[in-house]
PDB file of C-alpha atoms and ligand atoms in Angstrom:
ATOM      1  CA  MET A 267     -15.415   7.616  14.196  1.00 87.00           C
ATOM      2  CA  ILE A 268     -14.652   8.215  10.494  1.00 92.00           C
ATOM      3  CA  ALA A 269     -11.064   9.189  11.384  1.00 94.00           C
ATOM      4  CA  HIS A 270     -10.555   6.171  13.598  1.00 95.00           C
ATOM      5  CA  PHE A 271     -11.857   3.549  11.208  1.00 94.00           C
ATOM      6  CA  HIS A 272      -9.995   5.015   8.242  1.00 95.00           C
ATOM      7  CA  TYR A 273      -6.808   4.737  10.271  1.00 94.00           C
ATOM      8  CA  VAL A 274      -7.671   1.082  10.818  1.00 94.00           C
ATOM      9  CA  LEU A 275      -8.817   0.412   7.254  1.00 91.00           C
ATOM     10  CA  SER A 276      -6.673   2.704   5.179  1.00 87.00           C
ATOM     11  CA  LEU A 277      -3.433   2.993   7.152  1.00 88.00           C
ATOM     12  CA  GLY A 278      -3.721  -0.456   8.700  1.00 92.00           C
ATOM     13  CA  ALA A 279      -5.219  -2.709   6.048  1.00 95.00           C
ATOM     14  CA  VAL A 280      -4.233  -0.856   2.854  1.00 96.00           C
ATOM     15  CA  PHE A 281      -0.616  -0.299   3.947  1.00 96.00           C
ATOM     16  CA  GLY A 282      -0.449  -3.978   4.914  1.00 96.00           C
ATOM     17  CA  LEU A 283      -1.656  -4.881   1.414  1.00 97.00           C
ATOM     18  CA  PHE A 284       1.006  -2.651  -0.136  1.00 97.00           C
ATOM     19  CA  ALA A 285       3.681  -4.184   2.113  1.00 97.00           C
ATOM     20  CA  GLY A 286       2.723  -7.692   0.973  1.00 97.00           C
ATOM     21  CA  PHE A 287       2.574  -6.574  -2.629  1.00 98.00           C
ATOM     22  CA  TYR A 288       6.087  -5.112  -2.527  1.00 98.00           C
ATOM     23  CA  TYR A 289       7.448  -8.084  -0.595  1.00 98.00           C
ATOM     24  CA  TRP A 290       6.198 -10.687  -3.097  1.00 98.00           C
ATOM     25  CA  PHE A 291       6.120  -8.625  -6.305  1.00 98.00           C
ATOM     26  CA  SER A 292       9.452  -9.992  -7.549  1.00 97.00           C
ATOM     27  CA  LYS A 293       8.469 -13.550  -6.625  1.00 97.00           C
ATOM     28  CA  MET A 294       5.130 -13.259  -8.451  1.00 97.00           C
ATOM     29  CA  THR A 295       6.403 -11.534 -11.579  1.00 97.00           C
ATOM     30  CA  GLY A 296      10.135 -12.311 -11.842  1.00 97.00           C
ATOM     31  CA  PHE A 297      10.883  -8.578 -12.127  1.00 98.00           C
ATOM     32  CA  GLU A 298      12.338  -6.062  -9.664  1.00 98.00           C
ATOM     33  CA  TYR A 299      10.492  -2.790  -9.117  1.00 98.00           C
ATOM     34  CA  ASN A 300      12.338   0.523  -8.906  1.00 98.00           C
ATOM     35  CA  ARG A 301      13.082   0.941  -5.198  1.00 97.00           C
ATOM     36  CA  SER A 302      13.349   4.754  -5.283  1.00 98.00           C
ATOM     37  CA  LEU A 303       9.952   5.057  -6.979  1.00 98.00           C
ATOM     38  CA  ALA A 304       8.468   2.607  -4.472  1.00 98.00           C
ATOM     39  CA  VAL A 305       9.869   4.599  -1.510  1.00 98.00           C
ATOM     40  CA  LEU A 306       8.433   7.767  -3.070  1.00 98.00           C
ATOM     41  CA  HIS A 307       5.097   5.959  -3.434  1.00 98.00           C
ATOM     42  CA  PHE A 308       5.178   5.100   0.280  1.00 98.00           C
ATOM     43  CA  TRP A 309       5.880   8.670   1.396  1.00 98.00           C
ATOM     44  CA  ILE A 310       3.341  10.328  -0.920  1.00 98.00           C
ATOM     45  CA  THR A 311       0.661   7.871   0.194  1.00 97.00           C
ATOM     46  CA  PHE A 312       1.662   8.184   3.856  1.00 97.00           C
ATOM     47  CA  VAL A 313       1.473  11.989   3.783  1.00 98.00           C
ATOM     48  CA  GLY A 314      -1.735  11.921   1.702  1.00 97.00           C
ATOM     49  CA  VAL A 315      -3.746   9.572   3.892  1.00 97.00           C
ATOM     50  CA  ASN A 316      -2.600  11.193   7.147  1.00 97.00           C
ATOM     51  CA  LEU A 317      -3.510  14.602   5.794  1.00 97.00           C
ATOM     52  CA  THR A 318      -6.873  13.193   4.713  1.00 97.00           C
ATOM     53  CA  PHE A 319      -7.833  11.336   7.844  1.00 97.00           C
ATOM     54  CA  PHE A 320      -6.146  13.098  10.756  1.00 97.00           C
ATOM     55  CA  PRO A 321      -8.283  16.272  10.397  1.00 97.00           C
ATOM     56  CA  MET A 322     -11.386  14.071  10.566  1.00 96.00           C
ATOM     57  CA  HIS A 323     -10.611  13.575  14.282  1.00 97.00           C
ATOM     58  CA  PHE A 324     -11.060  17.323  14.771  1.00 97.00           C
ATOM     59  CA  LEU A 325     -14.200  17.371  12.623  1.00 96.00           C
ATOM     60  CA  GLY A 326     -15.738  14.503  14.567  1.00 95.00           C
ATOM     61  CA  LEU A 327     -14.883  16.073  17.929  1.00 96.00           C
ATOM     62  CA  ALA A 328     -16.334  19.373  16.720  1.00 96.00           C
ATOM     63  CA  GLY A 329     -19.613  17.570  16.067  1.00 95.00           C
ATOM     64  CA  MET A 330     -19.661  17.041  12.303  1.00 94.00           C
ATOM     65  CA  PRO A 331     -22.178  14.252  11.656  1.00 92.00           C
ATOM     66  CA  ARG A 332     -21.534  11.343   9.306  1.00 93.00           C
ATOM     67  CA  ARG A 333     -23.138  10.892   5.870  1.00 93.00           C
ATOM     68  CA  TYR A 334     -23.761  14.570   5.097  1.00 88.00           C
ATOM     69  CA  ILE A 335     -23.334  15.987   1.594  1.00 86.00           C
ATOM     70  CA  ASP A 336     -23.172  19.537   2.998  1.00 91.00           C
ATOM     71  CA  TYR A 337     -22.082  21.063   6.298  1.00 92.00           C
ATOM     72  CA  PRO A 338     -21.863  24.421   8.124  1.00 94.00           C
ATOM     73  CA  ASP A 339     -18.950  26.686   7.186  1.00 95.00           C
ATOM     74  CA  ALA A 340     -17.410  26.039  10.606  1.00 95.00           C
ATOM     75  CA  PHE A 341     -16.311  22.623   9.313  1.00 96.00           C
ATOM     76  CA  ALA A 342     -14.938  23.925   6.000  1.00 96.00           C
ATOM     77  CA  GLY A 343     -11.297  24.438   7.051  1.00 97.00           C
ATOM     78  CA  TRP A 344     -10.419  20.893   8.125  1.00 97.00           C
ATOM     79  CA  ASN A 345     -12.532  19.461   5.291  1.00 96.00           C
ATOM     80  CA  MET A 346     -10.391  21.469   2.874  1.00 97.00           C
ATOM     81  CA  VAL A 347      -7.222  20.046   4.451  1.00 98.00           C
ATOM     82  CA  ALA A 348      -8.707  16.536   4.148  1.00 97.00           C
ATOM     83  CA  SER A 349      -9.599  17.175   0.498  1.00 97.00           C
ATOM     84  CA  ILE A 350      -6.050  18.302  -0.297  1.00 98.00           C
ATOM     85  CA  GLY A 351      -4.781  15.158   1.450  1.00 98.00           C
ATOM     86  CA  SER A 352      -7.079  12.978  -0.660  1.00 97.00           C
ATOM     87  CA  TYR A 353      -5.641  14.482  -3.865  1.00 98.00           C
ATOM     88  CA  ILE A 354      -2.119  13.753  -2.617  1.00 98.00           C
ATOM     89  CA  GLY A 355      -3.269  10.195  -1.839  1.00 97.00           C
ATOM     90  CA  ALA A 356      -4.708   9.944  -5.366  1.00 98.00           C
ATOM     91  CA  ALA A 357      -1.335  11.052  -6.773  1.00 98.00           C
ATOM     92  CA  GLY A 358       0.200   8.231  -4.734  1.00 98.00           C
ATOM     93  CA  ALA A 359      -2.206   5.762  -6.361  1.00 98.00           C
ATOM     94  CA  VAL A 360      -1.148   6.972  -9.825  1.00 98.00           C
ATOM     95  CA  LEU A 361       2.511   6.580  -8.825  1.00 98.00           C
ATOM     96  CA  PHE A 362       1.751   3.017  -7.697  1.00 98.00           C
ATOM     97  CA  LEU A 363       0.555   2.214 -11.232  1.00 98.00           C
ATOM     98  CA  ILE A 364       3.710   3.829 -12.603  1.00 98.00           C
ATOM     99  CA  VAL A 365       5.866   1.641 -10.300  1.00 98.00           C
ATOM    100  CA  ILE A 366       4.191  -1.475 -11.710  1.00 98.00           C
ATOM    101  CA  LEU A 367       4.344  -0.321 -15.337  1.00 98.00           C
ATOM    102  CA  GLU A 368       8.008   0.696 -15.002  1.00 98.00           C
ATOM    103  CA  ALA A 369       8.908  -2.739 -13.617  1.00 98.00           C
ATOM    104  CA  PHE A 370       7.223  -4.508 -16.553  1.00 98.00           C
ATOM    105  CA  ILE A 371       8.698  -2.148 -19.153  1.00 98.00           C
ATOM    106  CA  VAL A 372      12.319  -2.193 -17.862  1.00 98.00           C
ATOM    107  CA  ARG A 373      12.150  -5.933 -16.920  1.00 98.00           C
ATOM    108  CA  ARG A 374      14.997  -6.101 -14.348  1.00 97.00           C
ATOM    109  CA  ARG A 375      15.297  -9.840 -13.646  1.00 97.00           C
ATOM    110  CA  ALA A 376      14.668 -10.747 -10.010  1.00 96.00           C
ATOM    111  CA  ALA A 377      16.896 -13.182  -8.134  1.00 95.00           C
ATOM    112  CA  ALA A 378      15.364 -16.189  -6.335  1.00 96.00           C
ATOM    113  CA  ASN A 379      15.803 -14.386  -3.010  1.00 96.00           C
ATOM    114  CA  PRO A 380      16.285 -10.615  -3.302  1.00 94.00           C
ATOM    115  CA  TRP A 381      15.753 -10.154   0.483  1.00 95.00           C
ATOM    116  CA  GLY A 382      18.813 -12.048   1.686  1.00 93.00           C
ATOM    117  CA  GLU A 383      19.150 -14.268   4.736  1.00 92.00           C
ATOM    118  CA  GLY A 384      16.191 -12.713   6.567  1.00 92.00           C
ATOM    119  CA  ALA A 385      13.768 -14.321   4.082  1.00 93.00           C
ATOM    120  CA  THR A 386      13.737 -17.922   5.270  1.00 91.00           C
ATOM    121  CA  THR A 387      10.376 -19.198   4.008  1.00 94.00           C
ATOM    122  CA  LEU A 388      10.104 -21.729   1.202  1.00 94.00           C
ATOM    123  CA  GLU A 389       9.056 -19.461  -1.642  1.00 95.00           C
ATOM    124  CA  TRP A 390      12.512 -17.793  -1.557  1.00 96.00           C
ATOM    125  CA  THR A 391      14.261 -21.086  -2.267  1.00 94.00           C
ATOM    126  CA  VAL A 392      12.787 -21.363  -5.785  1.00 95.00           C
ATOM    127  CA  ALA A 393      13.238 -19.159  -8.866  1.00 96.00           C
ATOM    128  CA  SER A 394      11.274 -15.931  -9.447  1.00 96.00           C
ATOM    129  CA  PRO A 395       8.642 -16.531 -10.736  1.00 96.00           C
ATOM    130  CA  PRO A 396       8.392 -20.063  -9.323  1.00 96.00           C
ATOM    131  CA  PRO A 397       8.406 -22.939 -11.858  1.00 94.00           C
ATOM    132  CA  TYR A 398       5.206 -24.832 -12.605  1.00 92.00           C
ATOM    133  CA  HIS A 399       4.217 -27.048  -9.671  1.00 91.00           C
ATOM    134  CA  THR A 400       6.919 -25.171  -7.676  1.00 93.00           C
ATOM    135  CA  PHE A 401       8.659 -28.270  -6.254  1.00 92.00           C
ATOM    136  CA  ASP A 402       9.429 -31.490  -8.155  1.00 89.00           C
ATOM    137  CA  GLU A 403       9.936 -33.258  -4.830  1.00 89.00           C
ATOM    138  CA  LEU A 404       8.556 -32.413  -1.426  1.00 90.00           C
ATOM    139  CA  PRO A 405      11.054 -30.074   0.263  1.00 89.00           C
ATOM    140  CA  LYS A 406      12.756 -31.440   3.371  1.00 87.00           C
ATOM    141  CA  PHE A 407      12.730 -29.388   6.556  1.00 81.00           C
ATOM    142  CA  LYS A 408      15.564 -29.221   9.051  1.00 79.00           C
ATOM    143  CA  SER A 409      14.953 -27.833  12.528  1.00 70.00           C
TER     144      SER A 409
HETATM  145  C1  HEM B1781      -8.239   8.260   0.012  1.00 88.42           C
HETATM  146  C2  HEM B1781      -9.017   7.321   0.466  1.00 88.42           C
HETATM  147  C3  HEM B1781     -10.347   7.575   1.172  1.00 88.42           C
HETATM  148  C4  HEM B1781     -11.054   8.725   1.350  1.00 88.42           C
HETATM  149  C5  HEM B1781     -10.712  10.142   0.866  1.00 88.42           C
HETATM  150  C6  HEM B1781     -12.238   8.373   2.119  1.00 88.42           C
HETATM  151  C7  HEM B1781     -13.218   9.285   2.529  1.00 88.42           C
HETATM  152  C8  HEM B1781     -14.338   8.962   3.249  1.00 88.42           C
HETATM  153  C9  HEM B1781     -15.277   9.888   3.813  1.00 88.42           C
HETATM  154  C10 HEM B1781     -15.184  11.429   3.704  1.00 88.42           C
HETATM  155  C11 HEM B1781     -16.243   9.181   4.432  1.00 88.42           C
HETATM  156  C12 HEM B1781     -17.434   9.751   5.203  1.00 88.42           C
HETATM  157  C13 HEM B1781     -18.629   9.886   4.335  1.00 88.42           C
HETATM  158  C14 HEM B1781     -19.767  10.455   5.125  1.00 88.42           C
HETATM  159  O1  HEM B1781     -19.893  10.191   6.328  1.00 88.42           O
HETATM  160  O2  HEM B1781     -20.563  11.179   4.521  1.00 88.42           O
HETATM  161  C15 HEM B1781     -15.941   7.789   4.266  1.00 88.42           C
HETATM  162  C16 HEM B1781     -16.714   6.765   4.733  1.00 88.42           C
HETATM  163  C17 HEM B1781     -16.357   5.424   4.682  1.00 88.42           C
HETATM  164  N1  HEM B1781     -15.193   4.902   4.144  1.00 88.42           N
HETATM  165 FE1  HEM B1781     -13.688   5.966   3.296  1.00 88.42          FE
HETATM  166  N2  HEM B1781     -12.218   7.037   2.382  1.00 88.42           N
HETATM  167  C18 HEM B1781     -11.074   6.510   1.826  1.00 88.42           C
HETATM  168  C19 HEM B1781     -10.643   5.190   1.876  1.00 88.42           C
HETATM  169  C20 HEM B1781     -11.369   4.159   2.415  1.00 88.42           C
HETATM  170  C21 HEM B1781     -10.911   2.781   2.480  1.00 88.42           C
HETATM  171  C22 HEM B1781      -9.545   2.292   1.957  1.00 88.42           C
HETATM  172  C23 HEM B1781     -11.903   2.070   3.042  1.00 88.42           C
HETATM  173  C24 HEM B1781     -12.025   0.597   3.321  1.00 88.42           C
HETATM  174  C25 HEM B1781     -11.026  -0.280   3.194  1.00 88.42           C
HETATM  175  C26 HEM B1781     -12.997   2.985   3.352  1.00 88.42           C
HETATM  176  C27 HEM B1781     -14.203   2.645   3.929  1.00 88.42           C
HETATM  177  C28 HEM B1781     -15.204   3.524   4.302  1.00 88.42           C
HETATM  178  C29 HEM B1781     -16.450   3.143   4.958  1.00 88.42           C
HETATM  179  C30 HEM B1781     -16.881   1.708   5.313  1.00 88.42           C
HETATM  180  C31 HEM B1781     -17.166   4.347   5.205  1.00 88.42           C
HETATM  181  C32 HEM B1781     -18.510   4.486   5.906  1.00 88.42           C
HETATM  182  C33 HEM B1781     -19.587   4.597   4.873  1.00 88.42           C
HETATM  183  C34 HEM B1781     -20.890   4.930   5.536  1.00 88.42           C
HETATM  184  O3  HEM B1781     -20.941   5.723   6.478  1.00 88.42           O
HETATM  185  O4  HEM B1781     -21.909   4.399   5.064  1.00 88.42           O
HETATM  186  N3  HEM B1781     -12.636   4.240   2.958  1.00 88.42           N
HETATM  187  N4  HEM B1781     -14.769   7.663   3.538  1.00 88.42           N
END
């Protein structure tokens, strides 16, 4: 139960939030983040959360109840693995802050559309960050 819903919440929702953040970061701020640091952030977080939550499948199947502050020693091994994973995940969170800080300190100017021809929605047609009121005239669509 705990394993399953953390996969939904943490790997599903949280990774989706990160994906959106990285996709629109340059549009929101006008600055590029460091891609290597961002890729490192992904992998550290990915390893951390999987190491945290995958062992919880085994704990749940072995009968560990929810909402306990203490548990029999039989559950200690996988809980230790999960704890190590959570520290790795925490390191990923620190690196995420570093990615943001680095981008604001180094201030690499972002182009209007850093993603190329695959990014076809309207926000990529204006400067990064977008000007006030975004469009002076209503944009025209062609099918
Ligand atoms: C590194 C990140 C996280 C760790 C280490 C973690 C760890 C845990 C653990 C061990 C429990 C079980 C507590 C118990 O049954 O005694 C739990 C419960 C829970 N977690 Fe997480 N979690 C993390 C991230 C998240 C995220 C991102 C969400 C939501 C978006 C979330 C939502 C919940 C909820 C709703 C419960 C159930 C609380 C309850 O039983 O009353 N967790 N978490």
